PDB file of C-alpha atoms in Angstrom:
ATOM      1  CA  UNK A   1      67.987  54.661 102.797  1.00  0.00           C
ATOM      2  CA  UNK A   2      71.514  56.009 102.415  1.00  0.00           C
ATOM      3  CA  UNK A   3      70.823  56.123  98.424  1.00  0.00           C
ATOM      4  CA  UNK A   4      68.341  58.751  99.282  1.00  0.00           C
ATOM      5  CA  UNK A   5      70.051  60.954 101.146  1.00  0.00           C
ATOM      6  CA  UNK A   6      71.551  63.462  98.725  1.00  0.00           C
ATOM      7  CA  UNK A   7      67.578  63.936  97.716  1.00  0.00           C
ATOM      8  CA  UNK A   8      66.764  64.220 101.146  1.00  0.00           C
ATOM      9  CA  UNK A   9      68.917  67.164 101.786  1.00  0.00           C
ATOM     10  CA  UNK A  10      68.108  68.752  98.699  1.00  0.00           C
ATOM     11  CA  UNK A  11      64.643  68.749  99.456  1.00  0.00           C
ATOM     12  CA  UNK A  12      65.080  70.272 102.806  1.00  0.00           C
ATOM     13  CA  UNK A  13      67.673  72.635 101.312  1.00  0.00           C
ATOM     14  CA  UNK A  14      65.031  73.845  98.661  1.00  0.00           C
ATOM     15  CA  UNK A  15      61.835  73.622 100.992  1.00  0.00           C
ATOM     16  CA  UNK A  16      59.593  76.571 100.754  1.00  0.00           C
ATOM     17  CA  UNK A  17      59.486  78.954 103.666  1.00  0.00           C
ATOM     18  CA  UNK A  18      56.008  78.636 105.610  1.00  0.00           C
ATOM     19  CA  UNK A  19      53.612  81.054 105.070  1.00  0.00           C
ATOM     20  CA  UNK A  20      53.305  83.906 108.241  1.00  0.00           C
ATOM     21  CA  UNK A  21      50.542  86.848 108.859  1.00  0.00           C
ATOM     22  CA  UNK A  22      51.888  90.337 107.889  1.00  0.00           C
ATOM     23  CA  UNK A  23      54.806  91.216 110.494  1.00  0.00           C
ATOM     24  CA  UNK A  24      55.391  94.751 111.989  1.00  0.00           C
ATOM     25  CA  UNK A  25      57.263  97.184 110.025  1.00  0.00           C
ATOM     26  CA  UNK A  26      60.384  96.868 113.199  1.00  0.00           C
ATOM     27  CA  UNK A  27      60.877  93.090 112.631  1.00  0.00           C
ATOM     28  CA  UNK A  28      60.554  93.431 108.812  1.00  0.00           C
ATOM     29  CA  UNK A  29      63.685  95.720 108.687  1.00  0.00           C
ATOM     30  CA  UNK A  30      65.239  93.141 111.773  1.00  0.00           C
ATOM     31  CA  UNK A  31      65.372  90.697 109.217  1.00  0.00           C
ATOM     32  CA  UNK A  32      66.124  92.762 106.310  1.00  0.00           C
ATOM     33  CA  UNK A  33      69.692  93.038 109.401  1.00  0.00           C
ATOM     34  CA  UNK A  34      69.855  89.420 109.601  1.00  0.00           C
ATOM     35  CA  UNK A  35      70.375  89.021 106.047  1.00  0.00           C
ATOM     36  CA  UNK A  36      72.986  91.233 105.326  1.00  0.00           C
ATOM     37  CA  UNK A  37      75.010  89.731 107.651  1.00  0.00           C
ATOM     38  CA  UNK A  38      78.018  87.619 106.556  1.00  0.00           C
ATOM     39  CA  UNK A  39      76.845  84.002 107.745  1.00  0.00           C
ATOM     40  CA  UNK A  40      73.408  84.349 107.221  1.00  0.00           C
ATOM     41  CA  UNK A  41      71.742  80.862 105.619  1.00  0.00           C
ATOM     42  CA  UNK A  42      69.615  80.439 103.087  1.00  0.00           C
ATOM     43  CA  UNK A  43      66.357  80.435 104.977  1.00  0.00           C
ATOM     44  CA  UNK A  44      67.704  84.025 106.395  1.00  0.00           C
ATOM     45  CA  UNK A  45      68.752  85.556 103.030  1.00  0.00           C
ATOM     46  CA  UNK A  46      64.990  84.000 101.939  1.00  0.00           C
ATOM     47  CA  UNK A  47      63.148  85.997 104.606  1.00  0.00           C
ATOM     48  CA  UNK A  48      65.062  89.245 104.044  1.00  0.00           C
ATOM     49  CA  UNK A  49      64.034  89.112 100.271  1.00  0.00           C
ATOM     50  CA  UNK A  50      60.566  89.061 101.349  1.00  0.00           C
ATOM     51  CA  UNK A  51      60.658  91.485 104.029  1.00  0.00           C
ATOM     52  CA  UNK A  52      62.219  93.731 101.399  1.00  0.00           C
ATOM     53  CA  UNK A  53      59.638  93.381  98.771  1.00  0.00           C
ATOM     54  CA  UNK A  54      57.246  93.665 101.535  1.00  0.00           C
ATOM     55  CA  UNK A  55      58.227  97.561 102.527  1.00  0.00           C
ATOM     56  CA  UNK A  56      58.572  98.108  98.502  1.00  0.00           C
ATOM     57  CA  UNK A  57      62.928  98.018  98.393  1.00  0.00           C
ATOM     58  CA  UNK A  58      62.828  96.252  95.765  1.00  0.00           C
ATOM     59  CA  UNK A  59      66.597  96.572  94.996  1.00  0.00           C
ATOM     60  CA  UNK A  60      67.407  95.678  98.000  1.00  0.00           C
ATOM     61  CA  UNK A  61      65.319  92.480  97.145  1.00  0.00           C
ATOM     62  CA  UNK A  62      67.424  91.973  94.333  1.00  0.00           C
ATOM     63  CA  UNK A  63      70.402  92.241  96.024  1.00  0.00           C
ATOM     64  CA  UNK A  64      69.270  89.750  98.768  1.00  0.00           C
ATOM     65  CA  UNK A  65      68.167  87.428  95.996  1.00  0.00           C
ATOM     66  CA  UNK A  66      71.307  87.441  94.371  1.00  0.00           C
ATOM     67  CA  UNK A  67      73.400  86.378  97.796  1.00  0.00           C
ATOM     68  CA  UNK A  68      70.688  83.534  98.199  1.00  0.00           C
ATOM     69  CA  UNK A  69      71.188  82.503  95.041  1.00  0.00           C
ATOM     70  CA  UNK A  70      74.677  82.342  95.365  1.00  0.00           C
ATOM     71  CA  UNK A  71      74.279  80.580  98.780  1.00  0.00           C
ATOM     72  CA  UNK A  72      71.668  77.573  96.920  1.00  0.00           C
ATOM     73  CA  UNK A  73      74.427  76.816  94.302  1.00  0.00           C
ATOM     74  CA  UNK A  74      77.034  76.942  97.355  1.00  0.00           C
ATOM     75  CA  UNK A  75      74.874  74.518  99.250  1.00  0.00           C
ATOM     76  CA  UNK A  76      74.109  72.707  96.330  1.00  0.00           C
ATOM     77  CA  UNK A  77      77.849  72.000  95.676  1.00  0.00           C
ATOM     78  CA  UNK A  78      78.238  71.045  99.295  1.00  0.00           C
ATOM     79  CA  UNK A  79      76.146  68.461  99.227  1.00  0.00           C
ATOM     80  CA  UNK A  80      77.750  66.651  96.220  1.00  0.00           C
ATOM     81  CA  UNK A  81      81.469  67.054  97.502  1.00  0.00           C
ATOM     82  CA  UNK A  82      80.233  65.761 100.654  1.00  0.00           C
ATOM     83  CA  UNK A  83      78.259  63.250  98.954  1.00  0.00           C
ATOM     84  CA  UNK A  84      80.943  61.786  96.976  1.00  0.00           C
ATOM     85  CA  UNK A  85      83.680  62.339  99.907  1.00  0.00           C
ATOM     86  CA  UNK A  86      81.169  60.116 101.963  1.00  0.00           C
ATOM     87  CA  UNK A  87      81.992  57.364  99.225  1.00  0.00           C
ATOM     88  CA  UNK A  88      85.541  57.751  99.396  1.00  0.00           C
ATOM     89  CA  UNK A  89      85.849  57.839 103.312  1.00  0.00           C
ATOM     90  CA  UNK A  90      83.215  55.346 103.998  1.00  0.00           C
ATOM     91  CA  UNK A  91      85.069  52.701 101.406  1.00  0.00           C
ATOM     92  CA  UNK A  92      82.464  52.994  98.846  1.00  0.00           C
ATOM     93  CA  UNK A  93      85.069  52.824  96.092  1.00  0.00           C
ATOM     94  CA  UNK A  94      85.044  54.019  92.950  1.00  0.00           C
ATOM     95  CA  UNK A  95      81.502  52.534  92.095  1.00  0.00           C
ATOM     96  CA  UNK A  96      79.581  54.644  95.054  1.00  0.00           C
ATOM     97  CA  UNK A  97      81.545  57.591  93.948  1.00  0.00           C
ATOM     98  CA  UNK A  98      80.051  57.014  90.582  1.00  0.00           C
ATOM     99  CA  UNK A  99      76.441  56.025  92.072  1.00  0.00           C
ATOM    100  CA  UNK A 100      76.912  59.212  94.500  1.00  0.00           C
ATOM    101  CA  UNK A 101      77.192  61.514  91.377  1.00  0.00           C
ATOM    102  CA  UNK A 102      74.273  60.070  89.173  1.00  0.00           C
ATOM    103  CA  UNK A 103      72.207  60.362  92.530  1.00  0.00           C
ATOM    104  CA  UNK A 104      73.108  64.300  92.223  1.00  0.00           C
ATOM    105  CA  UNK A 105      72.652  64.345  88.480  1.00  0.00           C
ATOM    106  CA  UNK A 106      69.575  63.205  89.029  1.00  0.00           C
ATOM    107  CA  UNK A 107      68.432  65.542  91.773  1.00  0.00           C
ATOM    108  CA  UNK A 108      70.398  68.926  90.358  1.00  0.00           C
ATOM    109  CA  UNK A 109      70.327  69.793  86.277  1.00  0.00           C
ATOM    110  CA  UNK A 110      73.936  70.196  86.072  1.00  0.00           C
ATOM    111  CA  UNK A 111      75.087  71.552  82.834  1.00  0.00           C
ATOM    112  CA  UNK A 112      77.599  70.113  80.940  1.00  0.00           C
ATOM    113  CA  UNK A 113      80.602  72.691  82.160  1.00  0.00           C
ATOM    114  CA  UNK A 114      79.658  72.230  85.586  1.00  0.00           C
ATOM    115  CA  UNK A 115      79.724  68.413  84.965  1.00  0.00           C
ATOM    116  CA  UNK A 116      83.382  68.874  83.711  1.00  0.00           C
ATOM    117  CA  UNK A 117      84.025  70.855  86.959  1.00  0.00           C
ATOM    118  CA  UNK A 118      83.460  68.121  89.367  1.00  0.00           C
ATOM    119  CA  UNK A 119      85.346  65.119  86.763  1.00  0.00           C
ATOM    120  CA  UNK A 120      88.323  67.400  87.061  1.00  0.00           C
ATOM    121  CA  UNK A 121      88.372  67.247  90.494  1.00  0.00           C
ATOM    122  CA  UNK A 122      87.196  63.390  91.128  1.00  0.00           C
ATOM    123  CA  UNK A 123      88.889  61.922  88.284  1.00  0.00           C
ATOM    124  CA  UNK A 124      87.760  58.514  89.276  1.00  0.00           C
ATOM    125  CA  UNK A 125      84.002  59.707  87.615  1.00  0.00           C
ATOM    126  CA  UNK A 126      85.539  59.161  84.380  1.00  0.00           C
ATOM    127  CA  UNK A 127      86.394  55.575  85.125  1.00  0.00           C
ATOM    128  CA  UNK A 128      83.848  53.337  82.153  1.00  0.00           C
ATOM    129  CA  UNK A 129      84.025  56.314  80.071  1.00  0.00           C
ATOM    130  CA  UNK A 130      80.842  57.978  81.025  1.00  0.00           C
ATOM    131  CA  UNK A 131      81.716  61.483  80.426  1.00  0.00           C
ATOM    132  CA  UNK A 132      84.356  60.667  77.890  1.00  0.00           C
ATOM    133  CA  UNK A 133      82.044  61.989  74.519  1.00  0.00           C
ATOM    134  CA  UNK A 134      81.140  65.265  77.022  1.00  0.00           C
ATOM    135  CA  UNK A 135      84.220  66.020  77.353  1.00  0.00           C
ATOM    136  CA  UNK A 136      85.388  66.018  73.737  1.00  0.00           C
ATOM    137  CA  UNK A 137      82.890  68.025  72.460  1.00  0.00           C
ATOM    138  CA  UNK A 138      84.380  70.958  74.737  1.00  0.00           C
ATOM    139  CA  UNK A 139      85.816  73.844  73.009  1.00  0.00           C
ATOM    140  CA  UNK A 140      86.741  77.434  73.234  1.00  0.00           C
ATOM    141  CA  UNK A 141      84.591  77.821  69.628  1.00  0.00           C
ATOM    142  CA  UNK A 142      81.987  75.348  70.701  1.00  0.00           C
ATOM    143  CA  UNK A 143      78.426  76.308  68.846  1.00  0.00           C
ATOM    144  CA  UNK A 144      77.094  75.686  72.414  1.00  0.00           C
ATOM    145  CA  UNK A 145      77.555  77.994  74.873  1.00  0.00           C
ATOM    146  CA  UNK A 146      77.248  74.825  77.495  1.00  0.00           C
ATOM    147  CA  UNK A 147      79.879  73.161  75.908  1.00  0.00           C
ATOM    148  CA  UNK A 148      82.356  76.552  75.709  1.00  0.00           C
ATOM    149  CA  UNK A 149      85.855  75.316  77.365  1.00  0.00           C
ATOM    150  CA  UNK A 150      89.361  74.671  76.735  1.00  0.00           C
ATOM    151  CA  UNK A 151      88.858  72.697  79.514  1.00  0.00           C
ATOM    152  CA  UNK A 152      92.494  70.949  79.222  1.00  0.00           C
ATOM    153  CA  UNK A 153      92.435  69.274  82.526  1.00  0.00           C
ATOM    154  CA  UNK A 154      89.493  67.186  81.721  1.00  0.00           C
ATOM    155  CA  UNK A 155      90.625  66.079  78.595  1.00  0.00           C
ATOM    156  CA  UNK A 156      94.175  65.308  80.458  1.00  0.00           C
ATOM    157  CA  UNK A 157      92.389  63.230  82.912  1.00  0.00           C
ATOM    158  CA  UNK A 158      89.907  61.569  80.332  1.00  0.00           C
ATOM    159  CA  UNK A 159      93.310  60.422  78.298  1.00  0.00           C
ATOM    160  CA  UNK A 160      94.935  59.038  81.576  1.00  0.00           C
ATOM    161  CA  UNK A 161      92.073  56.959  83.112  1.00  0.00           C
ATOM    162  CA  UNK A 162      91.683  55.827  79.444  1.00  0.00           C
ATOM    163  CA  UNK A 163      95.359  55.002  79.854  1.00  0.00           C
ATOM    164  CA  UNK A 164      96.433  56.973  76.779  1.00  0.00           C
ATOM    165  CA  UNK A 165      99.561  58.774  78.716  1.00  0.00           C
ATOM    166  CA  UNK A 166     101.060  60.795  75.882  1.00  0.00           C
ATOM    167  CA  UNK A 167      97.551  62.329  75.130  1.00  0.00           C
ATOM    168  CA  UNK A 168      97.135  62.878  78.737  1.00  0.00           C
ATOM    169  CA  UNK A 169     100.812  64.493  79.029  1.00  0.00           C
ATOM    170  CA  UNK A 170      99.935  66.524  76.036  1.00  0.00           C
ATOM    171  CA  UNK A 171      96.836  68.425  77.593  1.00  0.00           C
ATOM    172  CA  UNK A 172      98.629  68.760  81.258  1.00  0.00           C
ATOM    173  CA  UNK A 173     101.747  70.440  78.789  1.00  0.00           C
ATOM    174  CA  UNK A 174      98.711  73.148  77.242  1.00  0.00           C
ATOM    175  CA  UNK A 175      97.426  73.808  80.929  1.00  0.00           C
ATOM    176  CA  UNK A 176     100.958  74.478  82.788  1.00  0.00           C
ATOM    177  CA  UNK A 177     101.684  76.382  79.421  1.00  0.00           C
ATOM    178  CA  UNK A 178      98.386  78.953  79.986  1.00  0.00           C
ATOM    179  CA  UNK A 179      99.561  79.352  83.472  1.00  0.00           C
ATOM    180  CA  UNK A 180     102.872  80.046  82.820  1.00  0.00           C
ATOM    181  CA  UNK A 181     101.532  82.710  80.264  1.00  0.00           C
ATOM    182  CA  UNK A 182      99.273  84.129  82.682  1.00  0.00           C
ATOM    183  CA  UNK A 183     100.161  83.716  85.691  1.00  0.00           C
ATOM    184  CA  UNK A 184      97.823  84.906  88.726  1.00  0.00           C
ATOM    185  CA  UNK A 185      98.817  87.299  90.779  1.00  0.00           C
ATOM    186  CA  UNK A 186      97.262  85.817  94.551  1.00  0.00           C
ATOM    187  CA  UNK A 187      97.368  88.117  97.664  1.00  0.00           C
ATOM    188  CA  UNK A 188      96.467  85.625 100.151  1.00  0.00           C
ATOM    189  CA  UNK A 189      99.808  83.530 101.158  1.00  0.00           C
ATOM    190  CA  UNK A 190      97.796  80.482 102.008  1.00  0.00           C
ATOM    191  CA  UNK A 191      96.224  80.564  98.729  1.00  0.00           C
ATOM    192  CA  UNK A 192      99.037  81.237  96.504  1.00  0.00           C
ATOM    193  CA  UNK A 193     100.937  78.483  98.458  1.00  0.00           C
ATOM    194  CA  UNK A 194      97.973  75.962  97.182  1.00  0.00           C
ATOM    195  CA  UNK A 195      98.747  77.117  93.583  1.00  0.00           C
ATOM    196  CA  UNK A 196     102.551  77.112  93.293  1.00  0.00           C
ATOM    197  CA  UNK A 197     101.642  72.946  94.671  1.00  0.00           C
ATOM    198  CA  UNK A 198      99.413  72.579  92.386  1.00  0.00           C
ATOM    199  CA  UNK A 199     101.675  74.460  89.592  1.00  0.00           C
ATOM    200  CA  UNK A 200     104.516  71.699  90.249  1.00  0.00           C
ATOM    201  CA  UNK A 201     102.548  69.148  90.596  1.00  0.00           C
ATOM    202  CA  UNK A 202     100.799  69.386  86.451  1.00  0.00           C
ATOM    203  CA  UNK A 203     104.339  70.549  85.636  1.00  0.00           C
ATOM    204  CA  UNK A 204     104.892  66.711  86.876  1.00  0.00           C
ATOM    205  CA  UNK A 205     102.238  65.785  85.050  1.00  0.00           C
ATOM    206  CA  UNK A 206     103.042  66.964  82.022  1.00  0.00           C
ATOM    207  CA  UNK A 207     106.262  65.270  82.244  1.00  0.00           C
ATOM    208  CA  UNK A 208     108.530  68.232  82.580  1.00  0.00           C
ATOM    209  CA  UNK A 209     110.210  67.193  85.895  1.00  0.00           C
ATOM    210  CA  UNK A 210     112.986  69.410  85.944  1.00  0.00           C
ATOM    211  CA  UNK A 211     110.715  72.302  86.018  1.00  0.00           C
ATOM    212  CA  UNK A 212     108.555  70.446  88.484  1.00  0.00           C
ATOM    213  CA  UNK A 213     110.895  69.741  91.009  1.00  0.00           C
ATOM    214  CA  UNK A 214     112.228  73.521  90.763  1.00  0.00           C
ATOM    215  CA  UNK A 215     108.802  74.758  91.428  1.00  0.00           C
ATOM    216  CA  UNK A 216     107.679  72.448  93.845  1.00  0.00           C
ATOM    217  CA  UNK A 217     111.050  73.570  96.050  1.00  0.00           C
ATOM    218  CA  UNK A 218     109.491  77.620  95.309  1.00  0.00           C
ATOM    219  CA  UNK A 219     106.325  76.017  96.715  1.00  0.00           C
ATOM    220  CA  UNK A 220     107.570  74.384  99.909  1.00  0.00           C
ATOM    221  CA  UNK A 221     109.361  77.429 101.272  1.00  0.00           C
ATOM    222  CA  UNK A 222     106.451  79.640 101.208  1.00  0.00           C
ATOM    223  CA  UNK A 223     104.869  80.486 104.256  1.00  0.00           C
ATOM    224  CA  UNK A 224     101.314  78.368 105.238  1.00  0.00           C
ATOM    225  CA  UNK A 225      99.131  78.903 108.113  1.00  0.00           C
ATOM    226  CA  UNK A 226      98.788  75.942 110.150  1.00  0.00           C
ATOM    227  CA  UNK A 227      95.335  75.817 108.728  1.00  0.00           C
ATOM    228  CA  UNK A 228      95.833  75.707 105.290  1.00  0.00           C
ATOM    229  CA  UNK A 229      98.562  73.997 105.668  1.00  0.00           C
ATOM    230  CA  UNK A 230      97.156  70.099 105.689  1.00  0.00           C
ATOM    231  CA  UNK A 231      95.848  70.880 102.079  1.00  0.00           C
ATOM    232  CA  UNK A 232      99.223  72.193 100.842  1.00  0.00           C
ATOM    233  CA  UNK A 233     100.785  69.177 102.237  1.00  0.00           C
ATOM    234  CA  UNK A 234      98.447  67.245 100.235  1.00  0.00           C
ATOM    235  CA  UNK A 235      99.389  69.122  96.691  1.00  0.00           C
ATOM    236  CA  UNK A 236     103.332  68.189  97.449  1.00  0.00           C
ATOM    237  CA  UNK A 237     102.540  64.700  97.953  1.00  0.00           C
ATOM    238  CA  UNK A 238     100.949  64.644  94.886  1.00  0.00           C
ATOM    239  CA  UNK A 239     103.378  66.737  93.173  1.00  0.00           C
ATOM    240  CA  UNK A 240     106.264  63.485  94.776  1.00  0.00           C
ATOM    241  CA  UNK A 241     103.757  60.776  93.477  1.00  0.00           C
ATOM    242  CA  UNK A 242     103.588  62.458  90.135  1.00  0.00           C
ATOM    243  CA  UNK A 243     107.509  62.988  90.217  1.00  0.00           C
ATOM    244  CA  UNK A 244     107.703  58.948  90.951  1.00  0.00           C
ATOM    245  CA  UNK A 245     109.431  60.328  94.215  1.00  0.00           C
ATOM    246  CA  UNK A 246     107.579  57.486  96.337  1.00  0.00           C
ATOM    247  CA  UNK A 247     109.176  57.745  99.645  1.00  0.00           C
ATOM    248  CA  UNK A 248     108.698  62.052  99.853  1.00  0.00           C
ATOM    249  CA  UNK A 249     105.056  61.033  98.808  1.00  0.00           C
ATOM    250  CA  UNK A 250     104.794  58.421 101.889  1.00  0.00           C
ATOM    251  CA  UNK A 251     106.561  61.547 104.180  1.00  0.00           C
ATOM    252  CA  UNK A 252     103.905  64.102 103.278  1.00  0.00           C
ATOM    253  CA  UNK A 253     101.123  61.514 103.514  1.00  0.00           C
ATOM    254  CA  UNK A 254     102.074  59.488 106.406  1.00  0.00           C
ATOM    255  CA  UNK A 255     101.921  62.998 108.716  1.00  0.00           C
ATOM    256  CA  UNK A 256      98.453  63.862 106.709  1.00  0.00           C
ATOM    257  CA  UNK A 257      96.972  60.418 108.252  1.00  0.00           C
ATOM    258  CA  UNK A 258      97.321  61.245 111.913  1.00  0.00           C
ATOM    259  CA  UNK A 259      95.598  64.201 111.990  1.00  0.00           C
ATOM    260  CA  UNK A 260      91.519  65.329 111.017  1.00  0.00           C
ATOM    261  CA  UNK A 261      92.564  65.607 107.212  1.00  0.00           C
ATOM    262  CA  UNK A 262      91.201  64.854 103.098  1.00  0.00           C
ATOM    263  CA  UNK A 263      93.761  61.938 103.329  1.00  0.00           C
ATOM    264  CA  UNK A 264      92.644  58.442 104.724  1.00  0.00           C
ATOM    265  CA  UNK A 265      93.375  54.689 104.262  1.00  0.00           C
ATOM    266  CA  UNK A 266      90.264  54.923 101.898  1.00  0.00           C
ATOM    267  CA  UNK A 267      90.803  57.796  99.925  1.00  0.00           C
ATOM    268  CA  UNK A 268      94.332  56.838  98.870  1.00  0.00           C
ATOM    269  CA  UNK A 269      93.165  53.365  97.932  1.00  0.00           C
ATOM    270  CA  UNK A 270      90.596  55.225  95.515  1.00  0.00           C
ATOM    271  CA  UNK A 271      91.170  58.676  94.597  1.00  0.00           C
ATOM    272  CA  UNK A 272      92.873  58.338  90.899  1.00  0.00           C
ATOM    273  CA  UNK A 273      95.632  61.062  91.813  1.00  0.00           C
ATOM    274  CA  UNK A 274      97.812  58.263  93.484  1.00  0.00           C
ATOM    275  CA  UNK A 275      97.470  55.529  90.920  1.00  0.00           C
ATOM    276  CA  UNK A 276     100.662  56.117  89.588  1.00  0.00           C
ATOM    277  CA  UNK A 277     102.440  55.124  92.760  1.00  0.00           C
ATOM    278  CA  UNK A 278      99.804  52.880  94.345  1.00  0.00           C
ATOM    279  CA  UNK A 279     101.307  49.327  94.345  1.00  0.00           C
ATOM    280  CA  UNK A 280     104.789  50.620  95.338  1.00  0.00           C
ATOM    281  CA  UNK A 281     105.320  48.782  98.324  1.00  0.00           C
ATOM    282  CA  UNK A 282     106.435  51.765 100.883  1.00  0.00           C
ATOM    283  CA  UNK A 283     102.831  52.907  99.651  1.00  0.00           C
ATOM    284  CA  UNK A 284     101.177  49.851 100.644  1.00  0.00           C
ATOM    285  CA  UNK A 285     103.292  49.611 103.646  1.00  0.00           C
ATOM    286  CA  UNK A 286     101.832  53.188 104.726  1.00  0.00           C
ATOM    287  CA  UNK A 287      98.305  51.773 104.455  1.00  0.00           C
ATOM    288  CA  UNK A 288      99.280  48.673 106.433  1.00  0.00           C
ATOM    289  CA  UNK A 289     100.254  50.619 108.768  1.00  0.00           C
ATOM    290  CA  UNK A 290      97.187  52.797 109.373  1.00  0.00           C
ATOM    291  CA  UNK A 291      94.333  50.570 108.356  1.00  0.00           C
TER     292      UNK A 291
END
């Protein structure tokens, strides 16, 4: 039952609306409100279209269509993290991670790029070497549009689970390179704190520690909100377990597994991000200690 589901939800997700008699004019433009407002669901942005087309504003039907659109794929990419998180949390391992995502492939036509997307961030997919002749066909110059992508932090992941390091350190050197080159300029303090962690942390990766460890000390004395902050904690832990720095790792971690938080028992005996520092035993001490 559980293999079915992410089809279960999809089917409810993309269910048509049922059919109702012609409404008054007044509730028409009451949902036509509904719509525009900032939470509204699917099923909400849905009726809106159609009680715009129904009094003829058609581009305000558009418009509406668009933001349901854009809530479907939202949804739609909900229901694979969670799918896949599910996996992880639940102890499925790598191999229900990798069932959890075929599942999806096989209920949602995801193209090649967005493929790429969710391998970069669930780098245990490429485990067996699924994606592995995907990924190399990617290229800025690639005939196919699909296929259209530097797309260095796949190809940096794809080397390491393959174990081939110095490839791998090569394409995490090109990515921290096109950052440093063009660097964003973030308003939000929460979310530039998530990027200067996640800066030091492919530094790390790309085995210029120095440089690392200097950014990753710019990263931990900006300001977080205590709600962003479990997620930033998470980046410097990895940015410690990429740096080798095993006991700061343990620190950041050990706090991150008493609270509601990404980081369990399970998830840091699967995700691929701690590999590198898995068997150490103040690692597997940490696990002991809250399994």
């Amino acid at each position: 039952m559980r293999s079915n589901m992410l089809l279960l939800a999809a089917l409810s997700l993309f269910a048509p609306l049922a059919l109702t008699a012609q409404l008054p004019e007044n509730e028409l433009r009451s949902r036509i409100e509904a719509a525009q407002r900032e939470d509204a669901s699917v099923n909400t942005l849905l009726r809106g279209v159609a009680a715009a087309r129904l009094l003829r504003n058609f581009d305000q039907a558009e418009a509406l269509l668009d933001d349901a659109t854009g809530a479907v794929l939202q949804a739609r990419n909900g229901l694979i993290a969670n799918a896949l998180l599910y996996q992880v949390e639940s102890g499925g391992g790598v191999n229900g991670m990798q069932r959890a995502f075929r599942e999806a492939r096989r209920v949602f036509n995801l193209t090649p790029l967005e493929i790429g997307s969710w391998v970069n961030g669930y780098p245990s997919l490429l485990v067996g070497g699924e994606f592995d002749e995907m990924i190399e066909r990617f290229s800025p110059t690639a005939e196919d549009p699909r296929y259209r992508c530097e797309c260095f932090a796949q190809k940096a992941w794809m080397h390491r689970v393959a174990g081939r390091l110095d490839e791998s350190r090569d394409y995490w050197g090109m990515l921290v390179a096109e950052w440093e080159a063009d660097s964003p300029q973030i308003q939000n303090p929460n979310a530039r704190a998530d990027w200067q962690a996640q800066f030091a942390r492919n530094l790390a990766r790309a085995g210029r520690h120095d440089d690392a460890r200097r950014a990753l000390a710019d990263a931990i004395a900006l300001e977080v909100g205590p709600g962003a902050s479990p997620g930033v904690r998470r980046r410097w832990a990895q940015a410690y377990a990429e740096l080798g720095d095993v006991d700061a790792a343990v620190e950041h971690l050990e706090s991150l597994l008493e609270i509601p938080s990404l980081v369990s028992v399970h998830s840091l005996e699967t995700r691929y991000t701690w590999e590198g520092i898995r068997d150490e035993p103040a690692f597997q001490a940490m696990l002991d200690r809250h399994r």
